[in-house]
Short mmCIF file of C-alpha atoms in Angstrom, two decimals:
data_model
loop_
_atom_site.label_atom_id
_atom_site.label_comp_id
_atom_site.label_asym_id
_atom_site.label_seq_id
_atom_site.Cartn_x
_atom_site.Cartn_y
_atom_site.Cartn_z
CA UNK A 145 225.58 81.98 15.72
CA UNK A 146 228.18 85.06 15.95
CA UNK A 147 227.47 87.60 18.75
CA UNK A 148 226.26 90.84 17.87
CA UNK A 149 228.67 93.07 19.30
CA UNK A 150 226.65 96.43 18.77
CA UNK A 151 224.60 97.16 21.87
CA UNK A 152 221.88 99.34 21.03
CA UNK A 153 219.93 100.48 24.10
CA UNK A 154 216.37 101.76 23.10
CA UNK A 155 215.48 105.33 23.06
CA UNK A 156 213.93 105.48 26.33
CA UNK A 157 217.26 104.05 28.19
CA UNK A 158 219.13 106.98 26.58
CA UNK A 159 216.50 109.56 28.00
CA UNK A 160 216.88 107.81 31.33
CA UNK A 161 220.53 108.35 31.28
CA UNK A 162 220.21 112.04 31.29
CA UNK A 163 221.24 114.38 34.14
CA UNK A 164 218.32 114.55 36.50
CA UNK A 165 218.26 118.31 36.04
CA UNK A 166 218.09 117.80 32.31
CA UNK A 167 215.09 115.30 32.60
CA UNK A 168 212.98 117.73 34.52
CA UNK A 169 213.76 120.37 31.38
CA UNK A 170 212.49 117.66 28.96
CA UNK A 171 209.23 117.36 31.13
CA UNK A 172 208.43 121.07 30.67
CA UNK A 173 207.19 119.75 26.98
CA UNK A 174 203.79 118.09 27.48
CA UNK A 175 204.34 116.06 24.29
CA UNK A 176 207.49 114.64 25.72
CA UNK A 177 205.42 113.61 28.91
CA UNK A 178 202.83 111.79 26.59
CA UNK A 179 205.64 110.13 24.52
CA UNK A 180 207.55 108.56 27.70
CA UNK A 181 203.84 107.45 28.94
CA UNK A 182 203.52 105.57 25.59
CA UNK A 183 206.85 104.13 26.00
CA UNK A 184 206.07 102.53 29.55
CA UNK A 185 205.37 99.07 30.38
CA UNK A 186 201.41 98.30 30.90
CA UNK A 187 201.85 98.24 34.92
CA UNK A 188 204.01 101.38 34.87
CA UNK A 189 201.39 103.36 33.01
CA UNK A 190 198.82 102.13 35.22
CA UNK A 191 200.86 103.61 38.13
CA UNK A 192 201.49 106.88 36.61
CA UNK A 193 197.65 107.55 35.80
CA UNK A 194 196.70 106.39 39.02
CA UNK A 195 199.20 108.42 40.77
CA UNK A 196 198.38 111.51 38.45
CA UNK A 197 196.15 113.46 41.00
CA UNK A 198 197.69 112.20 44.25
CA UNK A 199 199.93 115.03 45.49
CA UNK A 200 201.44 113.36 48.41
CA UNK A 201 204.22 110.30 48.41
CA UNK A 202 202.97 106.62 48.43
CA UNK A 203 204.89 103.98 50.32
CA UNK A 204 206.62 101.42 48.55
CA UNK A 205 204.51 98.67 50.51
CA UNK A 206 201.17 100.58 49.49
CA UNK A 207 202.30 100.61 45.86
CA UNK A 208 202.88 96.67 46.27
CA UNK A 209 199.61 95.88 47.33
CA UNK A 210 198.22 97.18 44.24
CA UNK A 211 199.33 93.99 42.33
CA UNK A 212 198.93 90.09 42.93
CA UNK A 213 201.62 88.18 44.21
CA UNK A 214 202.27 86.66 40.99
CA UNK A 215 202.90 89.94 39.30
CA UNK A 216 205.94 90.89 41.44
CA UNK A 217 208.40 90.57 38.69
CA UNK A 218 206.06 92.94 36.76
CA UNK A 219 205.73 95.54 39.54
CA UNK A 220 209.72 95.51 40.00
CA UNK A 221 210.50 96.16 36.29
CA UNK A 222 207.44 98.90 36.44
CA UNK A 223 209.11 100.62 39.44
CA UNK A 224 212.40 100.56 38.34
CA UNK A 225 211.67 101.92 34.80
CA UNK A 226 209.85 104.80 36.72
CA UNK A 227 212.84 105.68 39.05
CA UNK A 228 215.08 105.51 35.73
CA UNK A 229 213.20 107.72 33.80
CA UNK A 230 212.85 110.16 37.24
CA UNK A 231 208.82 109.96 36.47
CA UNK A 232 209.25 108.43 40.14
CA UNK A 233 211.15 110.14 42.65
CA UNK A 234 212.05 107.68 45.32
CA UNK A 235 212.92 109.04 48.94
CA UNK A 236 214.31 106.66 51.28
CA UNK A 237 213.86 107.63 54.97
CA UNK A 238 216.43 107.06 58.03
CA UNK A 239 214.66 103.46 58.60
CA UNK A 240 215.35 102.87 54.76
CA UNK A 241 211.66 102.85 53.97
CA UNK A 242 210.93 104.15 50.41
CA UNK A 243 208.20 106.46 49.11
CA UNK A 244 207.37 107.34 45.62
CA UNK A 245 205.52 110.35 43.97
CA UNK A 246 205.35 111.53 40.56
CA UNK A 247 208.08 114.12 39.34
CA UNK A 248 206.14 117.64 39.97
CA UNK A 249 206.89 119.06 36.42
CA UNK A 250 206.13 115.77 34.71
CA UNK A 251 202.58 115.51 36.71
CA UNK A 252 201.70 119.15 36.36
CA UNK A 253 202.31 119.00 32.15
CA UNK A 254 200.86 115.63 31.85
CA UNK A 255 197.64 116.84 33.94
CA UNK A 256 197.18 119.79 31.36
CA UNK A 257 197.74 117.58 28.24
CA UNK A 258 195.22 114.96 29.75
CA UNK A 259 192.70 117.90 30.36
CA UNK A 260 193.37 120.44 27.59
CA UNK A 261 195.02 118.20 24.84
CA UNK A 262 198.41 119.78 23.25
CA UNK A 263 198.98 122.27 20.31
CA UNK A 264 202.23 121.53 18.47
CA UNK A 265 204.56 124.63 18.07
CA UNK A 266 203.82 124.73 14.52
CA UNK A 267 200.78 123.97 12.39
CA UNK A 268 200.90 122.13 8.79
CA UNK A 269 200.74 123.98 5.63
CA UNK A 270 197.44 125.67 5.06
CA UNK A 271 194.90 124.24 2.45
CA UNK A 272 195.01 127.19 0.64
CA UNK A 273 198.70 127.18 -0.21
CA UNK A 274 199.14 125.79 -3.94
CA UNK A 275 202.26 123.52 -3.50
CA UNK A 276 202.32 120.06 -4.64
CA UNK A 277 203.13 117.57 -1.87
CA UNK A 278 204.64 114.00 -2.52
CA UNK A 279 202.07 111.00 -2.11
CA UNK A 280 202.73 109.04 0.79
CA UNK A 281 203.94 106.21 -1.63
CA UNK A 282 206.26 108.78 -3.09
CA UNK A 283 207.51 109.66 0.46
CA UNK A 284 207.95 106.12 1.38
CA UNK A 285 210.10 105.63 -1.78
CA UNK A 286 212.32 108.69 -1.06
CA UNK A 287 212.93 107.05 2.52
CA UNK A 288 213.95 103.79 0.96
CA UNK A 289 216.23 105.51 -1.34
CA UNK A 290 217.82 107.99 1.16
CA UNK A 291 218.26 104.91 3.36
CA UNK A 292 219.85 102.81 0.85
CA UNK A 293 222.32 105.25 -0.29
CA UNK A 294 223.48 105.76 3.32
CA UNK A 295 223.99 102.00 3.28
CA UNK A 296 226.21 101.99 0.24
CA UNK A 297 228.49 104.72 1.67
CA UNK A 298 229.16 102.23 4.23
CA UNK A 299 229.98 99.47 1.94
CA UNK A 300 232.07 101.50 -0.49
CA UNK A 301 232.69 105.11 0.22
CA UNK A 302 234.45 105.57 -3.11
CA UNK A 303 232.01 104.06 -5.49
CA UNK A 304 229.19 105.94 -4.15
CA UNK A 305 230.78 109.45 -3.55
CA UNK A 306 229.07 111.14 -6.41
CA UNK A 307 225.38 109.97 -4.89
CA UNK A 308 226.19 110.83 -1.45
CA UNK A 309 227.34 114.45 -1.58
CA UNK A 310 224.52 115.74 0.35
CA UNK A 311 225.41 113.80 3.27
CA UNK A 312 226.78 116.33 5.76
CA UNK A 313 230.25 116.23 7.65
CA UNK A 314 228.31 115.82 11.01
CA UNK A 315 226.39 112.76 9.78
CA UNK A 316 229.72 111.36 8.34
CA UNK A 317 231.41 111.30 11.50
CA UNK A 318 228.35 109.57 13.44
CA UNK A 319 228.35 106.66 11.08
CA UNK A 320 231.50 106.32 10.45
CA UNK A 321 232.71 105.81 13.80
CA UNK A 322 233.01 102.12 14.84
CA UNK A 323 231.78 101.00 11.63
CA UNK A 324 234.57 102.01 9.20
CA UNK A 325 238.17 101.99 9.72
CA UNK A 326 240.92 103.58 7.32
CA UNK A 327 244.70 102.52 7.28
CA UNK A 328 247.53 104.65 5.73
CA UNK A 329 247.54 104.61 1.87
CA UNK A 330 244.39 102.92 2.05
CA UNK A 331 240.41 103.08 1.73
CA UNK A 332 237.89 102.94 4.32
CA UNK A 333 237.03 99.44 5.37
CA UNK A 334 234.13 97.94 7.15
CA UNK A 335 235.04 96.84 10.62
CA UNK A 336 233.49 93.79 12.44
CA UNK A 337 230.78 96.14 13.87
CA UNK A 338 230.24 97.54 10.44
CA UNK A 339 229.36 93.87 9.35
CA UNK A 340 227.35 93.31 12.13
CA UNK A 341 225.45 96.77 11.46
CA UNK A 342 224.59 95.84 7.86
CA UNK A 343 222.94 92.43 9.34
CA UNK A 344 220.44 94.35 11.71
CA UNK A 345 217.00 95.33 10.49
CA UNK A 346 216.35 98.59 9.52
CA UNK A 347 214.83 99.84 12.64
CA UNK A 348 217.90 98.44 14.64
CA UNK A 349 220.12 100.31 12.19
CA UNK A 350 218.50 103.57 12.42
CA UNK A 351 218.40 103.63 16.06
CA UNK A 352 222.24 103.03 16.02
CA UNK A 353 222.69 106.14 14.18
CA UNK A 354 220.26 108.12 15.83
CA UNK A 355 221.95 107.11 19.05
CA UNK A 356 225.22 107.98 18.04
CA UNK A 357 223.88 111.49 16.70
CA UNK A 358 222.54 112.43 20.06
CA UNK A 359 225.58 110.73 21.88
CA UNK A 360 228.03 113.49 20.11
CA UNK A 361 225.63 116.30 20.03
CA UNK A 362 227.57 118.06 23.02
CA UNK A 363 230.72 118.22 20.79
CA UNK A 364 228.52 120.04 18.22
CA UNK A 365 227.40 122.50 20.79
CA UNK A 366 223.80 120.95 20.77
CA UNK A 367 222.48 120.28 24.20
CA UNK A 368 221.50 116.57 24.33
CA UNK A 369 218.09 117.22 26.02
CA UNK A 370 216.74 119.73 23.48
CA UNK A 371 217.82 116.97 20.57
CA UNK A 372 215.80 114.56 22.34
CA UNK A 373 212.92 116.73 22.80
CA UNK A 374 212.90 117.69 19.25
CA UNK A 375 213.41 114.22 17.93
CA UNK A 376 210.33 113.00 20.13
CA UNK A 377 208.56 116.10 19.38
CA UNK A 378 208.53 115.07 15.62
CA UNK A 379 206.90 111.77 16.17
CA UNK A 380 203.78 113.72 17.10
CA UNK A 381 203.77 115.13 13.50
CA UNK A 382 201.88 113.85 10.61
CA UNK A 383 203.15 111.68 8.06
CA UNK A 384 203.19 113.37 4.46
CA UNK A 385 202.12 117.28 6.09
CA UNK A 386 204.41 119.87 5.30
CA UNK A 387 205.64 122.24 8.08
CA UNK A 388 207.08 125.62 7.62
CA UNK A 389 210.87 125.90 8.20
CA UNK A 390 210.56 129.30 9.80
CA UNK A 391 209.01 127.68 12.76
CA UNK A 392 212.37 126.10 13.32
CA UNK A 393 215.51 127.64 15.51
CA UNK A 394 218.79 127.55 14.15
CA UNK A 395 219.74 123.84 15.79
CA UNK A 396 216.13 122.52 14.81
CA UNK A 397 217.22 123.61 11.17
CA UNK A 398 220.38 121.76 11.08
CA UNK A 399 219.12 118.69 12.77
CA UNK A 400 216.36 118.54 10.15
CA UNK A 401 218.57 118.49 7.08
CA UNK A 402 220.71 116.19 8.69
CA UNK A 403 217.64 113.98 9.15
CA UNK A 404 216.65 114.45 5.61
CA UNK A 405 220.08 112.73 4.45
CA UNK A 406 218.85 109.50 6.40
CA UNK A 407 215.15 109.68 4.78
CA UNK A 408 213.45 110.86 7.94
CA UNK A 409 212.49 114.20 6.55
CA UNK A 410 211.96 115.42 3.07
CA UNK A 411 212.81 118.92 2.36
CA UNK A 412 210.87 120.87 -0.43
CA UNK A 413 211.10 124.70 -1.70
CA UNK A 414 208.01 126.66 -2.13
CA UNK A 415 208.08 129.78 -4.07
CA UNK A 416 208.41 131.75 -0.77
CA UNK A 417 209.07 129.35 1.98
CA UNK A 418 210.81 126.24 2.56
CA UNK A 419 209.20 123.26 4.23
CA UNK A 420 209.83 119.86 5.95
CA UNK A 421 207.93 116.99 5.53
CA UNK A 422 208.21 114.07 8.04
CA UNK A 423 208.31 110.39 6.55
CA UNK A 424 206.97 107.25 8.49
CA UNK A 425 210.72 106.96 9.93
CA UNK A 426 210.37 110.14 11.75
CA UNK A 427 206.61 110.02 13.05
CA UNK A 428 207.25 106.35 14.40
CA UNK A 429 210.54 107.33 15.83
CA UNK A 430 209.35 107.03 19.65
CA UNK A 431 207.33 103.78 18.76
CA UNK A 432 209.46 101.56 16.37
CA UNK A 433 212.88 102.61 18.39
CA UNK A 434 211.03 101.89 22.02
CA UNK A 435 212.38 98.56 22.28
CA UNK A 436 215.55 97.67 20.24
CA UNK A 437 216.72 95.25 23.08
CA UNK A 438 218.32 91.85 23.04
CA UNK A 439 215.00 90.82 24.80
CA UNK A 440 212.91 91.62 21.97
CA UNK A 441 215.34 89.64 19.42
CA UNK A 442 215.14 86.38 21.80
CA UNK A 443 211.37 86.72 21.82
CA UNK A 444 210.86 87.23 18.35
CA UNK A 445 213.21 84.23 17.48
CA UNK A 446 211.20 81.86 19.77
CA UNK A 447 208.00 83.12 18.15
CA UNK A 448 209.16 82.68 14.57
CA UNK A 449 210.70 79.14 15.38
CA UNK A 450 208.14 77.61 17.70
CA UNK A 451 206.35 74.59 16.91
CA UNK A 452 203.22 74.19 14.96
CA UNK A 453 201.18 73.45 17.79
CA UNK A 454 202.88 75.91 20.01
CA UNK A 455 202.55 78.50 17.53
CA UNK A 456 198.83 78.19 17.40
CA UNK A 457 198.51 79.33 20.95
CA UNK A 458 198.15 83.07 22.12
CA UNK A 459 200.59 84.07 23.40
CA UNK A 460 202.98 81.49 21.61
CA UNK A 461 205.58 82.55 24.06
CA UNK A 462 204.16 82.02 27.64
CA UNK A 463 204.24 85.40 29.77
CA UNK A 464 206.47 83.27 32.67
CA UNK A 465 209.07 83.01 29.89
CA UNK A 466 209.11 86.64 28.52
CA UNK A 467 209.18 87.63 32.43
CA UNK A 468 212.31 85.42 32.86
CA UNK A 469 213.85 86.89 29.61
CA UNK A 470 213.08 90.54 30.87
CA UNK A 471 214.50 89.82 34.15
CA UNK A 472 217.75 88.32 32.65
CA UNK A 473 218.54 91.31 30.78
CA UNK A 474 217.80 93.54 33.69
CA UNK A 475 220.32 91.57 35.51
CA UNK A 476 222.88 91.82 32.54
CA UNK A 477 222.42 95.57 32.54
CA UNK A 478 222.58 95.91 36.61
CA UNK A 479 226.30 97.04 36.57
CA UNK A 480 227.32 100.38 35.06
CA UNK A 481 229.63 103.02 35.32
CA UNK A 482 228.65 106.25 36.92
CA UNK A 483 231.14 109.14 37.00
CA UNK A 484 230.75 110.26 40.57
CA UNK A 485 232.26 112.40 43.30
CA UNK A 486 233.22 111.67 46.80
CA UNK A 487 232.18 113.80 49.76
CA UNK A 488 233.26 113.94 53.73
CA UNK A 489 234.37 115.85 56.10
CA UNK A 490 230.95 117.23 56.80
CA UNK A 491 231.13 119.92 59.99
CA UNK A 492 228.10 118.56 61.44
CA UNK A 493 225.60 115.90 61.04
CA UNK A 494 222.62 118.32 60.22
CA UNK A 495 224.74 119.34 57.11
CA UNK A 496 225.38 115.68 56.34
CA UNK A 497 221.77 114.66 56.36
CA UNK A 498 220.81 117.89 54.55
CA UNK A 499 223.34 117.04 51.71
CA UNK A 500 222.03 113.34 51.49
CA UNK A 501 218.27 114.87 51.18
CA UNK A 502 219.58 117.59 48.46
CA UNK A 503 220.89 114.52 46.19
CA UNK A 504 218.15 112.07 46.70
CA UNK A 505 216.15 114.81 45.55
CA UNK A 506 217.64 114.83 42.47
CA UNK A 507 218.06 111.21 41.96
CA UNK A 508 221.74 111.31 42.45
CA UNK A 509 222.77 109.87 45.77
CA UNK A 510 224.92 107.04 44.93
CA UNK A 511 226.02 105.53 48.38
CA UNK A 512 226.08 107.13 52.05
CA UNK A 513 227.74 105.93 55.33
CA UNK A 514 225.83 107.86 58.16
CA UNK A 515 228.20 106.48 60.60
CA UNK A 516 231.38 107.83 59.05
CA UNK A 517 229.34 110.94 57.22
CA UNK A 518 230.52 110.30 53.74
CA UNK A 519 228.69 110.08 50.54
CA UNK A 520 229.07 109.75 46.92
CA UNK A 521 226.91 111.44 44.31
CA UNK A 522 226.78 111.62 40.63
CA UNK A 523 228.86 114.16 39.02
CA UNK A 524 226.21 115.79 36.99
CA UNK A 525 225.30 117.52 40.25
CA UNK A 526 228.73 117.95 41.95
CA UNK A 527 228.86 122.01 41.12
CA UNK A 528 225.28 122.43 42.82
CA UNK A 529 226.06 120.25 45.93
CA UNK A 530 229.24 122.35 46.36
CA UNK A 531 226.91 125.60 45.99
CA UNK A 532 224.22 124.02 48.40
CA UNK A 533 227.19 122.99 50.90
CA UNK A 534 228.44 126.52 50.84
CA UNK A 535 225.17 127.93 51.97
CA UNK A 536 225.19 125.43 54.81
CA UNK A 537 228.17 126.38 56.62
#
């Protein structure tokens, strides 16, 4: 079996890779907090809800006591996920003892959302407006046709050029990167990754494109946190309902038009106003793309190819097997490159300790040597660290 060389991390992995300050900005939206909560493993959800009204840090040893001994692996996965998403802020004292508490912005907005519910920044089309909207079946057909058109462009861009004129240049750059190659005096050709892309299921293909769309958003002058926030917000809209384009800012309007090229959105012009209608691809975005990992593919393969006697059991793949696969995947992703800055020559130990605490507060402390008074922090807080230190001298 050929190896799949396209690695499509899931949506929440991309969220967790945002700098700490952008994550805090993301959690200003209560709907985003709910989307994050939905994406968490069951045990992680339990921790969030149990700590929702606790305003003091909880020690790592106390949290460990909340699970049975045989749940240790699930506990590790849950805590790691919460720290990655900055839902948990971890503090390690000088005795190397860790404590956790909920991100204050996340905690405050999730509390409000639980108690009062939430209201989207836009309401669907009022019943007294006489505009014929597509049926759900017509909407599904539209989404399928748009996606098929997109895939045809990958196979042979020259032959389908006429049918894909609506695809915007920004989206063209996204799906051509790494999937198509072009030599001098020759047309575009699928690369090996392009063939692998065509063999993926629709959800995996869609996530690959959305991931690339988000990844190059800064090049288009769009804040990645704002884009992710809007995409997650779309998942709370109702499939088939029409929403007024006037409720969108300029960046969101461009995004909606790009998503329409892929079949996530259908645009409709009324007598006075323009409307956008989410398809199932948009409203299921945070759910169907929440686990596009190799772990899910392996478990799915085991389920589909299980012996008839084993297939009758529930679950067909034992939990201890799925836990081991989960840990195996975590080990594969354990090492990653992180842009960083090195600090030394602190004027005093008090300033060094204060700098370490500042970096921990934003989950950006990568390494410290208290004896030599040296530390390494993530690049995204470098400017803020310099400003902080300038006030400490």
